[in-house]
Short mmCIF file of C-alpha atoms in Angstrom, two decimals:
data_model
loop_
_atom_site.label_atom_id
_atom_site.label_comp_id
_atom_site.label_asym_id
_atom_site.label_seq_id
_atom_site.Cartn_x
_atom_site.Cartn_y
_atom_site.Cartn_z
CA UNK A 1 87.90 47.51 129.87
CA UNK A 2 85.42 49.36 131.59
CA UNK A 3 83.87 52.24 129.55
CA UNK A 4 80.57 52.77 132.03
CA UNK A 5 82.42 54.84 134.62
CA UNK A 6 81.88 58.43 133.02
CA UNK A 7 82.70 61.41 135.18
CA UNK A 8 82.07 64.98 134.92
CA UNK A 9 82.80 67.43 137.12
CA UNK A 10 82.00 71.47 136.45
CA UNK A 11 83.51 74.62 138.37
CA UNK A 12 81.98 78.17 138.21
CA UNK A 13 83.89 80.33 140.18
CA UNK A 14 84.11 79.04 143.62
CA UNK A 15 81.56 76.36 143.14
CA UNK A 16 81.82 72.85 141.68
CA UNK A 17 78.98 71.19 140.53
CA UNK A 18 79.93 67.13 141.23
CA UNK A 19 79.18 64.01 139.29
CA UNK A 20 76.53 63.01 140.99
CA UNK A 21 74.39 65.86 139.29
CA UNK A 22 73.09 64.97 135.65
CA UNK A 23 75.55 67.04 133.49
CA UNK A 24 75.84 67.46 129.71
CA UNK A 25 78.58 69.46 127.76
CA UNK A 26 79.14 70.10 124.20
CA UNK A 27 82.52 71.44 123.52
CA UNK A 28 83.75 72.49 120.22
CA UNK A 29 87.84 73.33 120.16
CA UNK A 30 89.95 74.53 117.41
CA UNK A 31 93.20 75.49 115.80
CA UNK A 32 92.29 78.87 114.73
CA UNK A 33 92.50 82.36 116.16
CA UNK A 34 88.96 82.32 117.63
CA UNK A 35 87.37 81.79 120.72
CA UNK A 36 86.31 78.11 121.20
CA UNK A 37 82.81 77.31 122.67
CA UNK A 38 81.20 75.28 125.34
CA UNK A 39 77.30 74.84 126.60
CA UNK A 40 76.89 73.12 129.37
CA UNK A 41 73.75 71.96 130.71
CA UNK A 42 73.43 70.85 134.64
CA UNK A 43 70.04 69.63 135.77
CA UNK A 44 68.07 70.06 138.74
CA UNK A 45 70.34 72.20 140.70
CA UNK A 46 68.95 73.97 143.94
CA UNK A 47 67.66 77.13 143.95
CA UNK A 48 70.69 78.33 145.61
CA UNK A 49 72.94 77.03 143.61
CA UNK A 50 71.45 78.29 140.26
CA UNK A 51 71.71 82.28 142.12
CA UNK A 52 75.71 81.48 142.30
CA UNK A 53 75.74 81.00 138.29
CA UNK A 54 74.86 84.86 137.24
CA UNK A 55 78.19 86.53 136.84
CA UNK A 56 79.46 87.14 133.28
CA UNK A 57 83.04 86.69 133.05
CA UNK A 58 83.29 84.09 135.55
CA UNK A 59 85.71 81.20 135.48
CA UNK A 60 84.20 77.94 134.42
CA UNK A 61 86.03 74.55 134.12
CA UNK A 62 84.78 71.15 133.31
CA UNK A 63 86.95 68.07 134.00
CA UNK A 64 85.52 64.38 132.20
CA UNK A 65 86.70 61.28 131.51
CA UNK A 66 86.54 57.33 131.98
CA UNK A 67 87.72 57.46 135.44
CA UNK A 68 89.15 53.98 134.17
CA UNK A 69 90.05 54.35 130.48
CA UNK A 70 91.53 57.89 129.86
CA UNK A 71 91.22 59.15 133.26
CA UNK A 72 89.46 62.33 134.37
CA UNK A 73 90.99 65.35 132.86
CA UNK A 74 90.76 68.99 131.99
CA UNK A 75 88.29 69.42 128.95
CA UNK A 76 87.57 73.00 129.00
CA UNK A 77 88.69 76.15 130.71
CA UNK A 78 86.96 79.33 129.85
CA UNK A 79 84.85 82.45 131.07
CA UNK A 80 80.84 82.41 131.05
CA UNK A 81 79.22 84.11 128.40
CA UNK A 82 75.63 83.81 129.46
CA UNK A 83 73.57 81.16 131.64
CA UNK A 84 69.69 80.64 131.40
CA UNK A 85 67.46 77.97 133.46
CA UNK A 86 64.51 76.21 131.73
CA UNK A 87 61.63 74.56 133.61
CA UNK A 88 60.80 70.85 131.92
CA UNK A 89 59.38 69.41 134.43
CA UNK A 90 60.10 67.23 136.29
CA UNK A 91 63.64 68.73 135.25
CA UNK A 92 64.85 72.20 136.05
CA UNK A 93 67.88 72.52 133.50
CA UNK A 94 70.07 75.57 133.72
CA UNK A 95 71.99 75.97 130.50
CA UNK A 96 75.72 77.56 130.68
CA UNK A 97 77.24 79.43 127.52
CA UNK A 98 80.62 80.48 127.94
CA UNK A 99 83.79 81.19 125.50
CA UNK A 100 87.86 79.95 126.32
CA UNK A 101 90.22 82.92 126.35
CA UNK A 102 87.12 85.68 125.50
CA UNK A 103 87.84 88.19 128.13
CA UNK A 104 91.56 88.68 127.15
CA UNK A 105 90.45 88.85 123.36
CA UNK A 106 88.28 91.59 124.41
CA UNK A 107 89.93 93.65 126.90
CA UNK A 108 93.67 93.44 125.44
CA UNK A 109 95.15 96.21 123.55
CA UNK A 110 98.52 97.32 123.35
CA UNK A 111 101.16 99.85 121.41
CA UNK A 112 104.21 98.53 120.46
CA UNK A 113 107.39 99.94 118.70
CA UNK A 114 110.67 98.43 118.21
CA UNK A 115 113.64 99.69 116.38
CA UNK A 116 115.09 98.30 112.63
CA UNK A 117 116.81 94.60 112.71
CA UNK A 118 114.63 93.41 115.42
CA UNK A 119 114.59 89.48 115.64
CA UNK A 120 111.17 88.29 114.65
CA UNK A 121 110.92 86.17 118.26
CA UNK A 122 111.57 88.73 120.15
CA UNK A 123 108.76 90.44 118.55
CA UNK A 124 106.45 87.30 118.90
CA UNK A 125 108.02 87.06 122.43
CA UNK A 126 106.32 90.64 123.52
CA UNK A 127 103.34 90.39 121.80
CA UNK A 128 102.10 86.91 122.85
CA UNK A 129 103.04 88.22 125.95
CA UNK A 130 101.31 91.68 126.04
CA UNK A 131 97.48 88.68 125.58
CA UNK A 132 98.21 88.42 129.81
CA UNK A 133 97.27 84.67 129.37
CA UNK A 134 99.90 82.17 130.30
CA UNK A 135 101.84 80.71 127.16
CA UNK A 136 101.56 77.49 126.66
CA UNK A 137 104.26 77.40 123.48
CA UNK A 138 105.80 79.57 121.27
CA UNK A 139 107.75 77.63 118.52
CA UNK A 140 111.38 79.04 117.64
CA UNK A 141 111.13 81.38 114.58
CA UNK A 142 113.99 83.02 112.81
CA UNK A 143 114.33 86.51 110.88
CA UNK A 144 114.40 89.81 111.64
CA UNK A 145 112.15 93.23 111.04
CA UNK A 146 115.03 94.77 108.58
CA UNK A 147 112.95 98.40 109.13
CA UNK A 148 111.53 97.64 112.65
CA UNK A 149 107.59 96.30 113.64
CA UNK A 150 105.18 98.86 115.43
CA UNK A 151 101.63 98.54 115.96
CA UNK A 152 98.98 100.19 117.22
CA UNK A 153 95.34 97.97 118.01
CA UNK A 154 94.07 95.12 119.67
CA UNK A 155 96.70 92.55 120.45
CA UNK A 156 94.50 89.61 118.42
CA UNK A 157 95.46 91.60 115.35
CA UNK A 158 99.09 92.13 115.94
CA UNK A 159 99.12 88.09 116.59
CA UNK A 160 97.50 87.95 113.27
CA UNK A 161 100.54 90.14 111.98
CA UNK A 162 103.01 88.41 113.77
CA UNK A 163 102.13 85.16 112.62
CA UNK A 164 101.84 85.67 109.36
CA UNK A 165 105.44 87.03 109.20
CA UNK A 166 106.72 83.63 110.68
CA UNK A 167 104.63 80.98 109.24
CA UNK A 168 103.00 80.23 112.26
CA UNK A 169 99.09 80.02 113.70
CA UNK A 170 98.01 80.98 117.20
CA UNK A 171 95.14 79.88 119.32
CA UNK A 172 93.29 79.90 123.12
CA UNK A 173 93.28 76.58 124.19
CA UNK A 174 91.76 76.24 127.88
CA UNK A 175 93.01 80.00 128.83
CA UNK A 176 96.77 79.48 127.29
CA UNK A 177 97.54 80.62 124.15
CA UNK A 178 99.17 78.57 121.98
CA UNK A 179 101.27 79.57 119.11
CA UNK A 180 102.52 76.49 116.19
CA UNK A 181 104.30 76.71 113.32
CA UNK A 182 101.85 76.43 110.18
CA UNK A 183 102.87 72.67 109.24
CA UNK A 184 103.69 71.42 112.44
CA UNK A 185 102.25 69.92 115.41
CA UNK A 186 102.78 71.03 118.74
CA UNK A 187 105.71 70.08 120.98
CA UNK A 188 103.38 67.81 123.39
CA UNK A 189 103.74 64.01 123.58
CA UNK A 190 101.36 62.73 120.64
CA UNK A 191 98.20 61.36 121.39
CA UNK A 192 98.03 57.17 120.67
CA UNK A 193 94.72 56.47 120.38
CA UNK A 194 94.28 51.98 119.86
CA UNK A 195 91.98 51.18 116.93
CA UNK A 196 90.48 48.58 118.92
CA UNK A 197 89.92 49.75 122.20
CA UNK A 198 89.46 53.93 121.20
CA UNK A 199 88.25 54.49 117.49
CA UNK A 200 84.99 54.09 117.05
CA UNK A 201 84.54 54.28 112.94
CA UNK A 202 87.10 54.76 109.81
CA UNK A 203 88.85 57.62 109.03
CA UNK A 204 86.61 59.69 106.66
CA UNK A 205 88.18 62.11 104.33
CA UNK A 206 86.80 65.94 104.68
CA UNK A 207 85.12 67.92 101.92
CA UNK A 208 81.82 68.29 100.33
CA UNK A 209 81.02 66.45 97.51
CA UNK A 210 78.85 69.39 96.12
CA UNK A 211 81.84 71.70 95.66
CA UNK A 212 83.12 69.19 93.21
CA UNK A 213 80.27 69.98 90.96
CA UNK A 214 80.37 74.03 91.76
CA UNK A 215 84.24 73.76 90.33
CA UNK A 216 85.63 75.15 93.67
CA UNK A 217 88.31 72.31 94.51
CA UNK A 218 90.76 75.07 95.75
CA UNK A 219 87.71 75.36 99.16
CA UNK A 220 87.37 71.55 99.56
CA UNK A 221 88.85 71.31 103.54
CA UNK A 222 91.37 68.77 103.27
CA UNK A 223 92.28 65.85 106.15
CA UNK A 224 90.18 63.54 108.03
CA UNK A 225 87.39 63.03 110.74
CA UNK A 226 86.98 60.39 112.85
CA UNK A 227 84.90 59.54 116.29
CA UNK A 228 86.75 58.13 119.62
CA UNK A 229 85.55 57.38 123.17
CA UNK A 230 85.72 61.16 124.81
CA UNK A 231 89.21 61.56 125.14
CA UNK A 232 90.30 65.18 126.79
CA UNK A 233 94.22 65.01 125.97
CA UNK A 234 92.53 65.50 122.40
CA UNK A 235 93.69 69.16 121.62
CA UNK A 236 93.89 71.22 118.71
CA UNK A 237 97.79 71.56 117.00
CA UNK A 238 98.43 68.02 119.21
CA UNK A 239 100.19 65.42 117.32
CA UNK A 240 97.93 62.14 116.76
CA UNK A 241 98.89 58.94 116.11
CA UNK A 242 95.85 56.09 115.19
CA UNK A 243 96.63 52.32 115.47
CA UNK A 244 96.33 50.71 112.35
CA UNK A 245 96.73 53.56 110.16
CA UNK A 246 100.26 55.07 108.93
CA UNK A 247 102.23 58.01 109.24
CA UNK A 248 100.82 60.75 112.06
CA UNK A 249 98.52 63.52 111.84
CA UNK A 250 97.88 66.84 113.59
CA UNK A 251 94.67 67.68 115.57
CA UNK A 252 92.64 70.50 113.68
CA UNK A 253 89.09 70.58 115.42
CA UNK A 254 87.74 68.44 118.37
CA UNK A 255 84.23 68.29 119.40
CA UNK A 256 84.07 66.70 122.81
CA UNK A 257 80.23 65.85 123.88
CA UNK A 258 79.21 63.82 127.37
CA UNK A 259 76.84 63.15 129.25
CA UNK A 260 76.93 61.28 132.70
CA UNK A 261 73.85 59.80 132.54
CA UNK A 262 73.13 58.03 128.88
CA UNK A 263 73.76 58.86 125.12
CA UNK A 264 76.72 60.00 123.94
CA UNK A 265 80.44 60.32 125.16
CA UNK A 266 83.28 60.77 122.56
CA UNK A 267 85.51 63.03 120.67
CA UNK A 268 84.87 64.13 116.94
CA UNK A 269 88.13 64.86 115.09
CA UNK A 270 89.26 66.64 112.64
CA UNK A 271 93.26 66.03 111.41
CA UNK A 272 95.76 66.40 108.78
CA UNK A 273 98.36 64.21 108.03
CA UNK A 274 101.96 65.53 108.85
CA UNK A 275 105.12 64.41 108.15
CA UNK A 276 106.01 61.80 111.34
CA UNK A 277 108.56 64.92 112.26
CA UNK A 278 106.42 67.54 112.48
#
């Protein structure tokens, strides 16, 4: 199996910076209501082309992948937070900062009222909807608001209200939100990754051993962490499945790091097990 054919491909705005550039990325993606992070680093672009990477808010994808193994996919989709160029000669590396789903997080507020015995989805329904990011999922909930819902604020905290009323958990993932219930995975085709050919070490249980000795067991982060060749359909809330191991587990934080040139390219995950119905 080849595993030498790394590809990486980045997009700011209308320009795409191609493989044959030196690129590194380091790409951090969870399940949680914040804004994950990417830094990018692309050497020895012209002088021209660094100009074109000065806009804040500008779109910014980066595709990777064994163009033979897992193919070359979407890794992260996002808006630039801030982009710097240092001189190391001979190297001229301009260094890209930028956060997935940031400007609607910012921008995004919203008033909403709606009268007593309101179903809870249709109240999900409007405010997942009121983010203006395209929905990836929204799981069925059931219930009703016996005395009504209305809010006032940014729409991140009326998520966070939401939510919470229906056992759920939303996140950005690459510019979509995505909204799960709390114990179960999302409704994509689980990820298979082959012991053989994809994991790279043992599972490893989470938690520090040092809170053992503080007495805090109730903060110890449960679940597991493992390292993979980069894989990009690796997303948080995705349903994982690991050859050799039982039972199936749900994707809590991915680190994705590459570069095209030498050192590293994998995926460091973070799961839970589930129950294989979740």
């Amino acid at each position: 199996m080849p595993l030498f054919d790394r590809v990486i491909n980045v997009q700011v705005g209308e320009k795409l910076f191609p493989n044959n550039l030196r690129i590194t990325f380091d790409i951090i993606k969870t399940n949680e209501s914040i804004c994950n992070q990417a830094s990018i680093v692309i050497y020895n672009l012209s002088e021209n082309s660094r100009n074109q990477i000065k806009d804040l808010d500008t779109e910014i994808t980066l595709h990777a992948g064994y163009s033979e193994y897992t193919g070359v996919k979407l890794v992260f989709k996002g808006n630039v937070l801030r982009a710097n160029h240092t001189y190391s000669l001979p190297d001229i590396m301009t260094k890209i900062e930028a956060g997935d789903g940031i400007k609607a997080l910012r921008e995004t507020r919203n008033t909403v009222s709606f009268e007593e015995k309101t179903k809870v989805k249709d109240v999900l329904q409007k405010v997942a909807g009121d983010l203006g990011l395209e929905i990836r999922e929204i799981p069925e909930v059931e219930g009703e608001y016996a005395q009504g819902f209305s809010f006032v604020g940014s729409v991140k905290d009326a998520l966070d209200k939401v939510c919470e009323r229906c056992d759920a958990s939303w996140s950005i993932q690459d510019n979509q939100l995505q909204i799960t219930k709390d114990k179960a995975a999302s409704v994509h085709a689980p990820v298979k990754i082959n012991k053989i050919d994809g994991l790279l070490e043992k599972l490893e249980p989470l938690g520090d051993v040092r809170q053992y000795l503080l007495g805090t067991d109730d903060v110890i982060k449960s679940g597991y962490r493992f390292r993979t060749l980069l894989n990009p359909d690796i997303q948080p809330g995705r349903k994982l499945t690991l050859g050799g191991y039982p039972g199936a587990f749900r994707v809590e934080r991915v680190q994705h790091q590459g570069d095209n040139f030498e050192g590293d390219f994998i995926s460091i995950v973070e799961v839970k097990e589930i129950a294989t119905n979740g």
